Amino acid sequence: MYPTKNLSYGMTDPQVKVLQQFLISQGYPIPSGPTTYFGNETKAALLAWQQKNQVGGPVGDLGSNWGPLSIARAQTPASTPVAP
């Protein structure tokens, strides 16, 4: 399960915990475990997931935002490209 809501660095939201649980389940560690805060550990895990899954977008957004491109990738098998 992954969040279908846009999330960004610095947010505190219950859906951030869902994102963290998703990233951990995909093999991207978050040392502090799932919380509701989108901080540096979540940013690093998300950036690694986005890079591995070829999620495009503005360079400054990668790792800092879970948005439409990331949601589309999470819904799509990794072998299928997602148009930017």
PDB file of N, CA and C in Angstrom:
ATOM      1  N   MET A   1       0.847  -1.179   0.000  1.00  0.00           N
ATOM      2  CA  MET A   1       0.000   0.000   0.000  1.00  0.00           C
ATOM      3  C   MET A   1       0.892   1.242   0.000  1.00  0.00           C
ATOM      4  N   TYR A   2       0.489   2.253  -0.737  1.00  0.00           N
ATOM      5  CA  TYR A   2       1.229   3.497  -0.858  1.00  0.00           C
ATOM      6  C   TYR A   2       0.232   4.648  -0.807  1.00  0.00           C
ATOM      7  N   PRO A   3       0.687   5.837  -0.440  1.00  0.00           N
ATOM      8  CA  PRO A   3      -0.238   6.973  -0.381  1.00  0.00           C
ATOM      9  C   PRO A   3      -0.612   7.461  -1.774  1.00  0.00           C
ATOM     10  N   THR A   4      -1.820   7.945  -1.901  1.00  0.00           N
ATOM     11  CA  THR A   4      -2.287   8.514  -3.165  1.00  0.00           C
ATOM     12  C   THR A   4      -2.424  10.034  -3.044  1.00  0.00           C
ATOM     13  N   LYS A   5      -1.893  10.561  -1.983  1.00  0.00           N
ATOM     14  CA  LYS A   5      -1.919  11.998  -1.700  1.00  0.00           C
ATOM     15  C   LYS A   5      -0.519  12.569  -1.936  1.00  0.00           C
ATOM     16  N   ASN A   6      -0.429  13.774  -2.450  1.00  0.00           N
ATOM     17  CA  ASN A   6       0.869  14.428  -2.604  1.00  0.00           C
ATOM     18  C   ASN A   6       1.451  14.729  -1.231  1.00  0.00           C
ATOM     19  N   LEU A   7       2.721  14.397  -1.070  1.00  0.00           N
ATOM     20  CA  LEU A   7       3.433  14.627   0.186  1.00  0.00           C
ATOM     21  C   LEU A   7       4.751  15.307  -0.122  1.00  0.00           C
ATOM     22  N   SER A   8       5.230  16.137   0.806  1.00  0.00           N
ATOM     23  CA  SER A   8       6.500  16.813   0.552  1.00  0.00           C
ATOM     24  C   SER A   8       7.323  16.952   1.829  1.00  0.00           C
ATOM     25  N   TYR A   9       8.598  17.173   1.610  1.00  0.00           N
ATOM     26  CA  TYR A   9       9.586  17.313   2.674  1.00  0.00           C
ATOM     27  C   TYR A   9       9.118  18.352   3.704  1.00  0.00           C
ATOM     28  N   GLY A  10       9.250  17.982   4.967  1.00  0.00           N
ATOM     29  CA  GLY A  10       8.876  18.881   6.057  1.00  0.00           C
ATOM     30  C   GLY A  10       7.463  18.687   6.578  1.00  0.00           C
ATOM     31  N   MET A  11       6.655  17.910   5.858  1.00  0.00           N
ATOM     32  CA  MET A  11       5.267  17.674   6.265  1.00  0.00           C
ATOM     33  C   MET A  11       5.181  16.722   7.449  1.00  0.00           C
ATOM     34  N   THR A  12       4.149  16.905   8.235  1.00  0.00           N
ATOM     35  CA  THR A  12       3.738  15.932   9.237  1.00  0.00           C
ATOM     36  C   THR A  12       2.309  15.557   8.862  1.00  0.00           C
ATOM     37  N   ASP A  13       2.093  14.279   8.562  1.00  0.00           N
ATOM     38  CA  ASP A  13       0.792  13.824   8.080  1.00  0.00           C
ATOM     39  C   ASP A  13       0.722  12.318   8.254  1.00  0.00           C
ATOM     40  N   PRO A  14      -0.436  11.767   8.606  1.00  0.00           N
ATOM     41  CA  PRO A  14      -0.555  10.312   8.722  1.00  0.00           C
ATOM     42  C   PRO A  14      -0.174   9.575   7.434  1.00  0.00           C
ATOM     43  N   GLN A  15      -0.366  10.204   6.277  1.00  0.00           N
ATOM     44  CA  GLN A  15      -0.021   9.555   5.018  1.00  0.00           C
ATOM     45  C   GLN A  15       1.492   9.451   4.821  1.00  0.00           C
ATOM     46  N   VAL A  16       2.264  10.276   5.522  1.00  0.00           N
ATOM     47  CA  VAL A  16       3.723  10.151   5.466  1.00  0.00           C
ATOM     48  C   VAL A  16       4.124   8.795   6.048  1.00  0.00           C
ATOM     49  N   LYS A  17       3.449   8.380   7.099  1.00  0.00           N
ATOM     50  CA  LYS A  17       3.729   7.063   7.692  1.00  0.00           C
ATOM     51  C   LYS A  17       3.439   5.952   6.692  1.00  0.00           C
ATOM     52  N   VAL A  18       2.376   6.099   5.916  1.00  0.00           N
ATOM     53  CA  VAL A  18       2.044   5.123   4.871  1.00  0.00           C
ATOM     54  C   VAL A  18       3.167   5.084   3.834  1.00  0.00           C
ATOM     55  N   LEU A  19       3.661   6.252   3.437  1.00  0.00           N
ATOM     56  CA  LEU A  19       4.778   6.326   2.491  1.00  0.00           C
ATOM     57  C   LEU A  19       6.008   5.635   3.070  1.00  0.00           C
ATOM     58  N   GLN A  20       6.311   5.919   4.312  1.00  0.00           N
ATOM     59  CA  GLN A  20       7.478   5.311   4.949  1.00  0.00           C
ATOM     60  C   GLN A  20       7.349   3.791   5.010  1.00  0.00           C
ATOM     61  N   GLN A  21       6.174   3.300   5.355  1.00  0.00           N
ATOM     62  CA  GLN A  21       5.949   1.853   5.404  1.00  0.00           C
ATOM     63  C   GLN A  21       6.116   1.246   4.013  1.00  0.00           C
ATOM     64  N   PHE A  22       5.638   1.949   2.987  1.00  0.00           N
ATOM     65  CA  PHE A  22       5.794   1.491   1.609  1.00  0.00           C
ATOM     66  C   PHE A  22       7.273   1.407   1.238  1.00  0.00           C
ATOM     67  N   LEU A  23       8.022   2.469   1.519  1.00  0.00           N
ATOM     68  CA  LEU A  23       9.445   2.485   1.171  1.00  0.00           C
ATOM     69  C   LEU A  23      10.204   1.381   1.896  1.00  0.00           C
ATOM     70  N   ILE A  24       9.920   1.192   3.160  1.00  0.00           N
ATOM     71  CA  ILE A  24      10.574   0.125   3.931  1.00  0.00           C
ATOM     72  C   ILE A  24      10.240  -1.231   3.332  1.00  0.00           C
ATOM     73  N   SER A  25       8.980  -1.437   2.958  1.00  0.00           N
ATOM     74  CA  SER A  25       8.562  -2.717   2.370  1.00  0.00           C
ATOM     75  C   SER A  25       9.228  -2.969   1.022  1.00  0.00           C
ATOM     76  N   GLN A  26       9.664  -1.898   0.353  1.00  0.00           N
ATOM     77  CA  GLN A  26      10.335  -2.007  -0.941  1.00  0.00           C
ATOM     78  C   GLN A  26      11.848  -2.161  -0.786  1.00  0.00           C
ATOM     79  N   GLY A  27      12.334  -2.173   0.469  1.00  0.00           N
ATOM     80  CA  GLY A  27      13.753  -2.368   0.718  1.00  0.00           C
ATOM     81  C   GLY A  27      14.554  -1.087   0.900  1.00  0.00           C
ATOM     82  N   TYR A  28      13.892   0.028   1.141  1.00  0.00           N
ATOM     83  CA  TYR A  28      14.561   1.313   1.340  1.00  0.00           C
ATOM     84  C   TYR A  28      14.439   1.679   2.814  1.00  0.00           C
ATOM     85  N   PRO A  29      15.513   1.490   3.579  1.00  0.00           N
ATOM     86  CA  PRO A  29      15.436   1.667   5.024  1.00  0.00           C
ATOM     87  C   PRO A  29      15.220   3.112   5.468  1.00  0.00           C
ATOM     88  N   ILE A  30      14.498   3.221   6.550  1.00  0.00           N
ATOM     89  CA  ILE A  30      14.314   4.483   7.262  1.00  0.00           C
ATOM     90  C   ILE A  30      14.702   4.164   8.701  1.00  0.00           C
ATOM     91  N   PRO A  31      15.929   4.529   9.102  1.00  0.00           N
ATOM     92  CA  PRO A  31      16.464   4.105  10.397  1.00  0.00           C
ATOM     93  C   PRO A  31      15.563   4.382  11.601  1.00  0.00           C
ATOM     94  N   SER A  32      14.855   5.504  11.596  1.00  0.00           N
ATOM     95  CA  SER A  32      13.983   5.822  12.730  1.00  0.00           C
ATOM     96  C   SER A  32      12.660   5.076  12.681  1.00  0.00           C
ATOM     97  N   GLY A  33      12.410   4.358  11.591  1.00  0.00           N
ATOM     98  CA  GLY A  33      11.140   3.655  11.431  1.00  0.00           C
ATOM     99  C   GLY A  33      10.052   4.605  10.957  1.00  0.00           C
ATOM    100  N   PRO A  34       8.869   4.049  10.725  1.00  0.00           N
ATOM    101  CA  PRO A  34       7.772   4.881  10.233  1.00  0.00           C
ATOM    102  C   PRO A  34       7.250   5.838  11.313  1.00  0.00           C
ATOM    103  N   THR A  35       7.159   7.094  10.950  1.00  0.00           N
ATOM    104  CA  THR A  35       6.591   8.133  11.806  1.00  0.00           C
ATOM    105  C   THR A  35       5.572   8.871  10.946  1.00  0.00           C
ATOM    106  N   THR A  36       5.215  10.038  11.310  1.00  0.00           N
ATOM    107  CA  THR A  36       4.342  10.852  10.453  1.00  0.00           C
ATOM    108  C   THR A  36       5.086  12.060   9.900  1.00  0.00           C
ATOM    109  N   TYR A  37       6.415  12.113  10.115  1.00  0.00           N
ATOM    110  CA  TYR A  37       7.218  13.266   9.688  1.00  0.00           C
ATOM    111  C   TYR A  37       8.074  12.922   8.468  1.00  0.00           C
ATOM    112  N   PHE A  38       8.019  13.758   7.449  1.00  0.00           N
ATOM    113  CA  PHE A  38       8.792  13.606   6.223  1.00  0.00           C
ATOM    114  C   PHE A  38      10.080  14.407   6.391  1.00  0.00           C
ATOM    115  N   GLY A  39      11.101  13.736   6.904  1.00  0.00           N
ATOM    116  CA  GLY A  39      12.385  14.382   7.144  1.00  0.00           C
ATOM    117  C   GLY A  39      13.476  13.824   6.253  1.00  0.00           C
ATOM    118  N   ASN A  40      14.709  13.990   6.689  1.00  0.00           N
ATOM    119  CA  ASN A  40      15.866  13.598   5.879  1.00  0.00           C
ATOM    120  C   ASN A  40      15.913  12.101   5.574  1.00  0.00           C
ATOM    121  N   GLU A  41      15.544  11.253   6.527  1.00  0.00           N
ATOM    122  CA  GLU A  41      15.587   9.810   6.285  1.00  0.00           C
ATOM    123  C   GLU A  41      14.571   9.403   5.227  1.00  0.00           C
ATOM    124  N   THR A  42      13.392   9.978   5.292  1.00  0.00           N
ATOM    125  CA  THR A  42      12.355   9.692   4.293  1.00  0.00           C
ATOM    126  C   THR A  42      12.780  10.231   2.934  1.00  0.00           C
ATOM    127  N   LYS A  43      13.361  11.416   2.925  1.00  0.00           N
ATOM    128  CA  LYS A  43      13.830  12.024   1.671  1.00  0.00           C
ATOM    129  C   LYS A  43      14.876  11.133   1.001  1.00  0.00           C
ATOM    130  N   ALA A  44      15.829  10.618   1.784  1.00  0.00           N
ATOM    131  CA  ALA A  44      16.879   9.762   1.217  1.00  0.00           C
ATOM    132  C   ALA A  44      16.295   8.463   0.674  1.00  0.00           C
ATOM    133  N   ALA A  45      15.375   7.856   1.418  1.00  0.00           N
ATOM    134  CA  ALA A  45      14.751   6.607   0.969  1.00  0.00           C
ATOM    135  C   ALA A  45      13.918   6.843  -0.284  1.00  0.00           C
ATOM    136  N   LEU A  46      13.159   7.940  -0.301  1.00  0.00           N
ATOM    137  CA  LEU A  46      12.324   8.248  -1.465  1.00  0.00           C
ATOM    138  C   LEU A  46      13.182   8.534  -2.691  1.00  0.00           C
ATOM    139  N   LEU A  47      14.255   9.289  -2.522  1.00  0.00           N
ATOM    140  CA  LEU A  47      15.148   9.581  -3.650  1.00  0.00           C
ATOM    141  C   LEU A  47      15.706   8.286  -4.233  1.00  0.00           C
ATOM    142  N   ALA A  48      16.147   7.375  -3.382  1.00  0.00           N
ATOM    143  CA  ALA A  48      16.685   6.094  -3.859  1.00  0.00           C
ATOM    144  C   ALA A  48      15.601   5.307  -4.595  1.00  0.00           C
ATOM    145  N   TRP A  49      14.382   5.290  -4.063  1.00  0.00           N
ATOM    146  CA  TRP A  49      13.268   4.575  -4.720  1.00  0.00           C
ATOM    147  C   TRP A  49      12.964   5.213  -6.072  1.00  0.00           C
ATOM    148  N   GLN A  50      12.898   6.555  -6.114  1.00  0.00           N
ATOM    149  CA  GLN A  50      12.591   7.247  -7.368  1.00  0.00           C
ATOM    150  C   GLN A  50      13.668   6.989  -8.420  1.00  0.00           C
ATOM    151  N   GLN A  51      14.918   7.009  -8.014  1.00  0.00           N
ATOM    152  CA  GLN A  51      15.999   6.759  -8.963  1.00  0.00           C
ATOM    153  C   GLN A  51      15.939   5.321  -9.472  1.00  0.00           C
ATOM    154  N   LYS A  52      15.749   4.371  -8.600  1.00  0.00           N
ATOM    155  CA  LYS A  52      15.679   2.955  -8.983  1.00  0.00           C
ATOM    156  C   LYS A  52      14.503   2.698  -9.919  1.00  0.00           C
ATOM    157  N   ASN A  53      13.401   3.404  -9.696  1.00  0.00           N
ATOM    158  CA  ASN A  53      12.186   3.195 -10.478  1.00  0.00           C
ATOM    159  C   ASN A  53      12.018   4.194 -11.609  1.00  0.00           C
ATOM    160  N   GLN A  54      13.074   4.930 -11.903  1.00  0.00           N
ATOM    161  CA  GLN A  54      13.114   5.860 -13.030  1.00  0.00           C
ATOM    162  C   GLN A  54      11.962   6.863 -13.016  1.00  0.00           C
ATOM    163  N   VAL A  55      11.716   7.416 -11.843  1.00  0.00           N
ATOM    164  CA  VAL A  55      10.707   8.460 -11.725  1.00  0.00           C
ATOM    165  C   VAL A  55      11.384   9.775 -12.094  1.00  0.00           C
ATOM    166  N   GLY A  56      10.867  10.421 -13.114  1.00  0.00           N
ATOM    167  CA  GLY A  56      11.432  11.692 -13.543  1.00  0.00           C
ATOM    168  C   GLY A  56      10.810  12.847 -12.786  1.00  0.00           C
ATOM    169  N   GLY A  57      11.144  14.007 -13.207  1.00  0.00           N
ATOM    170  CA  GLY A  57      10.599  15.210 -12.585  1.00  0.00           C
ATOM    171  C   GLY A  57      11.709  16.225 -12.383  1.00  0.00           C
ATOM    172  N   PRO A  58      11.340  17.411 -11.945  1.00  0.00           N
ATOM    173  CA  PRO A  58      12.351  18.433 -11.689  1.00  0.00           C
ATOM    174  C   PRO A  58      13.372  17.935 -10.670  1.00  0.00           C
ATOM    175  N   VAL A  59      14.634  18.187 -10.926  1.00  0.00           N
ATOM    176  CA  VAL A  59      15.710  17.677 -10.074  1.00  0.00           C
ATOM    177  C   VAL A  59      15.488  18.062  -8.615  1.00  0.00           C
ATOM    178  N   GLY A  60      15.089  19.268  -8.332  1.00  0.00           N
ATOM    179  CA  GLY A  60      14.864  19.700  -6.958  1.00  0.00           C
ATOM    180  C   GLY A  60      13.727  18.980  -6.267  1.00  0.00           C
ATOM    181  N   ASP A  61      12.819  18.404  -7.046  1.00  0.00           N
ATOM    182  CA  ASP A  61      11.671  17.705  -6.471  1.00  0.00           C
ATOM    183  C   ASP A  61      11.993  16.266  -6.088  1.00  0.00           C
ATOM    184  N   LEU A  62      12.972  15.662  -6.754  1.00  0.00           N
ATOM    185  CA  LEU A  62      13.260  14.260  -6.489  1.00  0.00           C
ATOM    186  C   LEU A  62      13.721  14.085  -5.048  1.00  0.00           C
ATOM    187  N   GLY A  63      13.093  13.166  -4.361  1.00  0.00           N
ATOM    188  CA  GLY A  63      13.381  12.921  -2.969  1.00  0.00           C
ATOM    189  C   GLY A  63      12.579  13.806  -2.036  1.00  0.00           C
ATOM    190  N   SER A  64      12.218  14.989  -2.501  1.00  0.00           N
ATOM    191  CA  SER A  64      11.492  15.943  -1.661  1.00  0.00           C
ATOM    192  C   SER A  64       9.987  15.868  -1.822  1.00  0.00           C
ATOM    193  N   ASN A  65       9.532  15.197  -2.867  1.00  0.00           N
ATOM    194  CA  ASN A  65       8.098  15.157  -3.144  1.00  0.00           C
ATOM    195  C   ASN A  65       7.641  13.780  -3.598  1.00  0.00           C
ATOM    196  N   TRP A  66       6.530  13.357  -3.048  1.00  0.00           N
ATOM    197  CA  TRP A  66       5.800  12.182  -3.500  1.00  0.00           C
ATOM    198  C   TRP A  66       4.569  12.761  -4.173  1.00  0.00           C
ATOM    199  N   GLY A  67       4.524  12.674  -5.492  1.00  0.00           N
ATOM    200  CA  GLY A  67       3.423  13.288  -6.227  1.00  0.00           C
ATOM    201  C   GLY A  67       2.938  12.387  -7.341  1.00  0.00           C
ATOM    202  N   PRO A  68       2.304  12.971  -8.354  1.00  0.00           N
ATOM    203  CA  PRO A  68       1.672  12.187  -9.414  1.00  0.00           C
ATOM    204  C   PRO A  68       2.602  11.197 -10.129  1.00  0.00           C
ATOM    205  N   LEU A  69       3.843  11.579 -10.399  1.00  0.00           N
ATOM    206  CA  LEU A  69       4.742  10.658 -11.104  1.00  0.00           C
ATOM    207  C   LEU A  69       5.119   9.463 -10.228  1.00  0.00           C
ATOM    208  N   SER A  70       5.357   9.714  -8.954  1.00  0.00           N
ATOM    209  CA  SER A  70       5.688   8.619  -8.036  1.00  0.00           C
ATOM    210  C   SER A  70       4.482   7.706  -7.823  1.00  0.00           C
ATOM    211  N   ILE A  71       3.319   8.305  -7.679  1.00  0.00           N
ATOM    212  CA  ILE A  71       2.094   7.519  -7.494  1.00  0.00           C
ATOM    213  C   ILE A  71       1.856   6.648  -8.725  1.00  0.00           C
ATOM    214  N   ALA A  72       2.029   7.226  -9.911  1.00  0.00           N
ATOM    215  CA  ALA A  72       1.848   6.447 -11.147  1.00  0.00           C
ATOM    216  C   ALA A  72       2.838   5.292 -11.200  1.00  0.00           C
ATOM    217  N   ARG A  73       4.085   5.528 -10.807  1.00  0.00           N
ATOM    218  CA  ARG A  73       5.096   4.460 -10.823  1.00  0.00           C
ATOM    219  C   ARG A  73       4.733   3.372  -9.819  1.00  0.00           C
ATOM    220  N   ALA A  74       4.256   3.748  -8.656  1.00  0.00           N
ATOM    221  CA  ALA A  74       3.880   2.757  -7.641  1.00  0.00           C
ATOM    222  C   ALA A  74       2.725   1.879  -8.129  1.00  0.00           C
ATOM    223  N   GLN A  75       1.897   2.417  -9.014  1.00  0.00           N
ATOM    224  CA  GLN A  75       0.748   1.678  -9.557  1.00  0.00           C
ATOM    225  C   GLN A  75       1.121   0.809 -10.746  1.00  0.00           C
ATOM    226  N   THR A  76       2.316   1.013 -11.311  1.00  0.00           N
ATOM    227  CA  THR A  76       2.724   0.386 -12.553  1.00  0.00           C
ATOM    228  C   THR A  76       3.871  -0.586 -12.321  1.00  0.00           C
ATOM    229  N   PRO A  77       3.858  -1.739 -12.969  1.00  0.00           N
ATOM    230  CA  PRO A  77       5.005  -2.633 -12.856  1.00  0.00           C
ATOM    231  C   PRO A  77       6.291  -1.913 -13.269  1.00  0.00           C
ATOM    232  N   ALA A  78       7.380  -2.225 -12.619  1.00  0.00           N
ATOM    233  CA  ALA A  78       8.651  -1.524 -12.844  1.00  0.00           C
ATOM    234  C   ALA A  78       9.136  -1.577 -14.291  1.00  0.00           C
ATOM    235  N   SER A  79       8.723  -2.579 -15.054  1.00  0.00           N
ATOM    236  CA  SER A  79       9.195  -2.689 -16.434  1.00  0.00           C
ATOM    237  C   SER A  79       8.419  -1.787 -17.399  1.00  0.00           C
ATOM    238  N   THR A  80       7.345  -1.155 -16.929  1.00  0.00           N
ATOM    239  CA  THR A  80       6.538  -0.305 -17.793  1.00  0.00           C
ATOM    240  C   THR A  80       6.908   1.148 -17.584  1.00  0.00           C
ATOM    241  N   PRO A  81       7.336   1.859 -18.626  1.00  0.00           N
ATOM    242  CA  PRO A  81       7.701   3.266 -18.446  1.00  0.00           C
ATOM    243  C   PRO A  81       6.491   4.136 -18.100  1.00  0.00           C
ATOM    244  N   VAL A  82       6.727   5.156 -17.309  1.00  0.00           N
ATOM    245  CA  VAL A  82       5.693   6.129 -16.970  1.00  0.00           C
ATOM    246  C   VAL A  82       6.063   7.432 -17.671  1.00  0.00           C
ATOM    247  N   ALA A  83       5.164   7.945 -18.480  1.00  0.00           N
ATOM    248  CA  ALA A  83       5.436   9.180 -19.212  1.00  0.00           C
ATOM    249  C   ALA A  83       5.457  10.355 -18.243  1.00  0.00           C
ATOM    250  N   PRO A  84       6.427  11.256 -18.406  1.00  0.00           N
ATOM    251  CA  PRO A  84       6.493  12.444 -17.529  1.00  0.00           C
ATOM    252  C   PRO A  84       5.395  13.444 -17.816  1.00  0.00           C
TER     253      PRO A  84
END
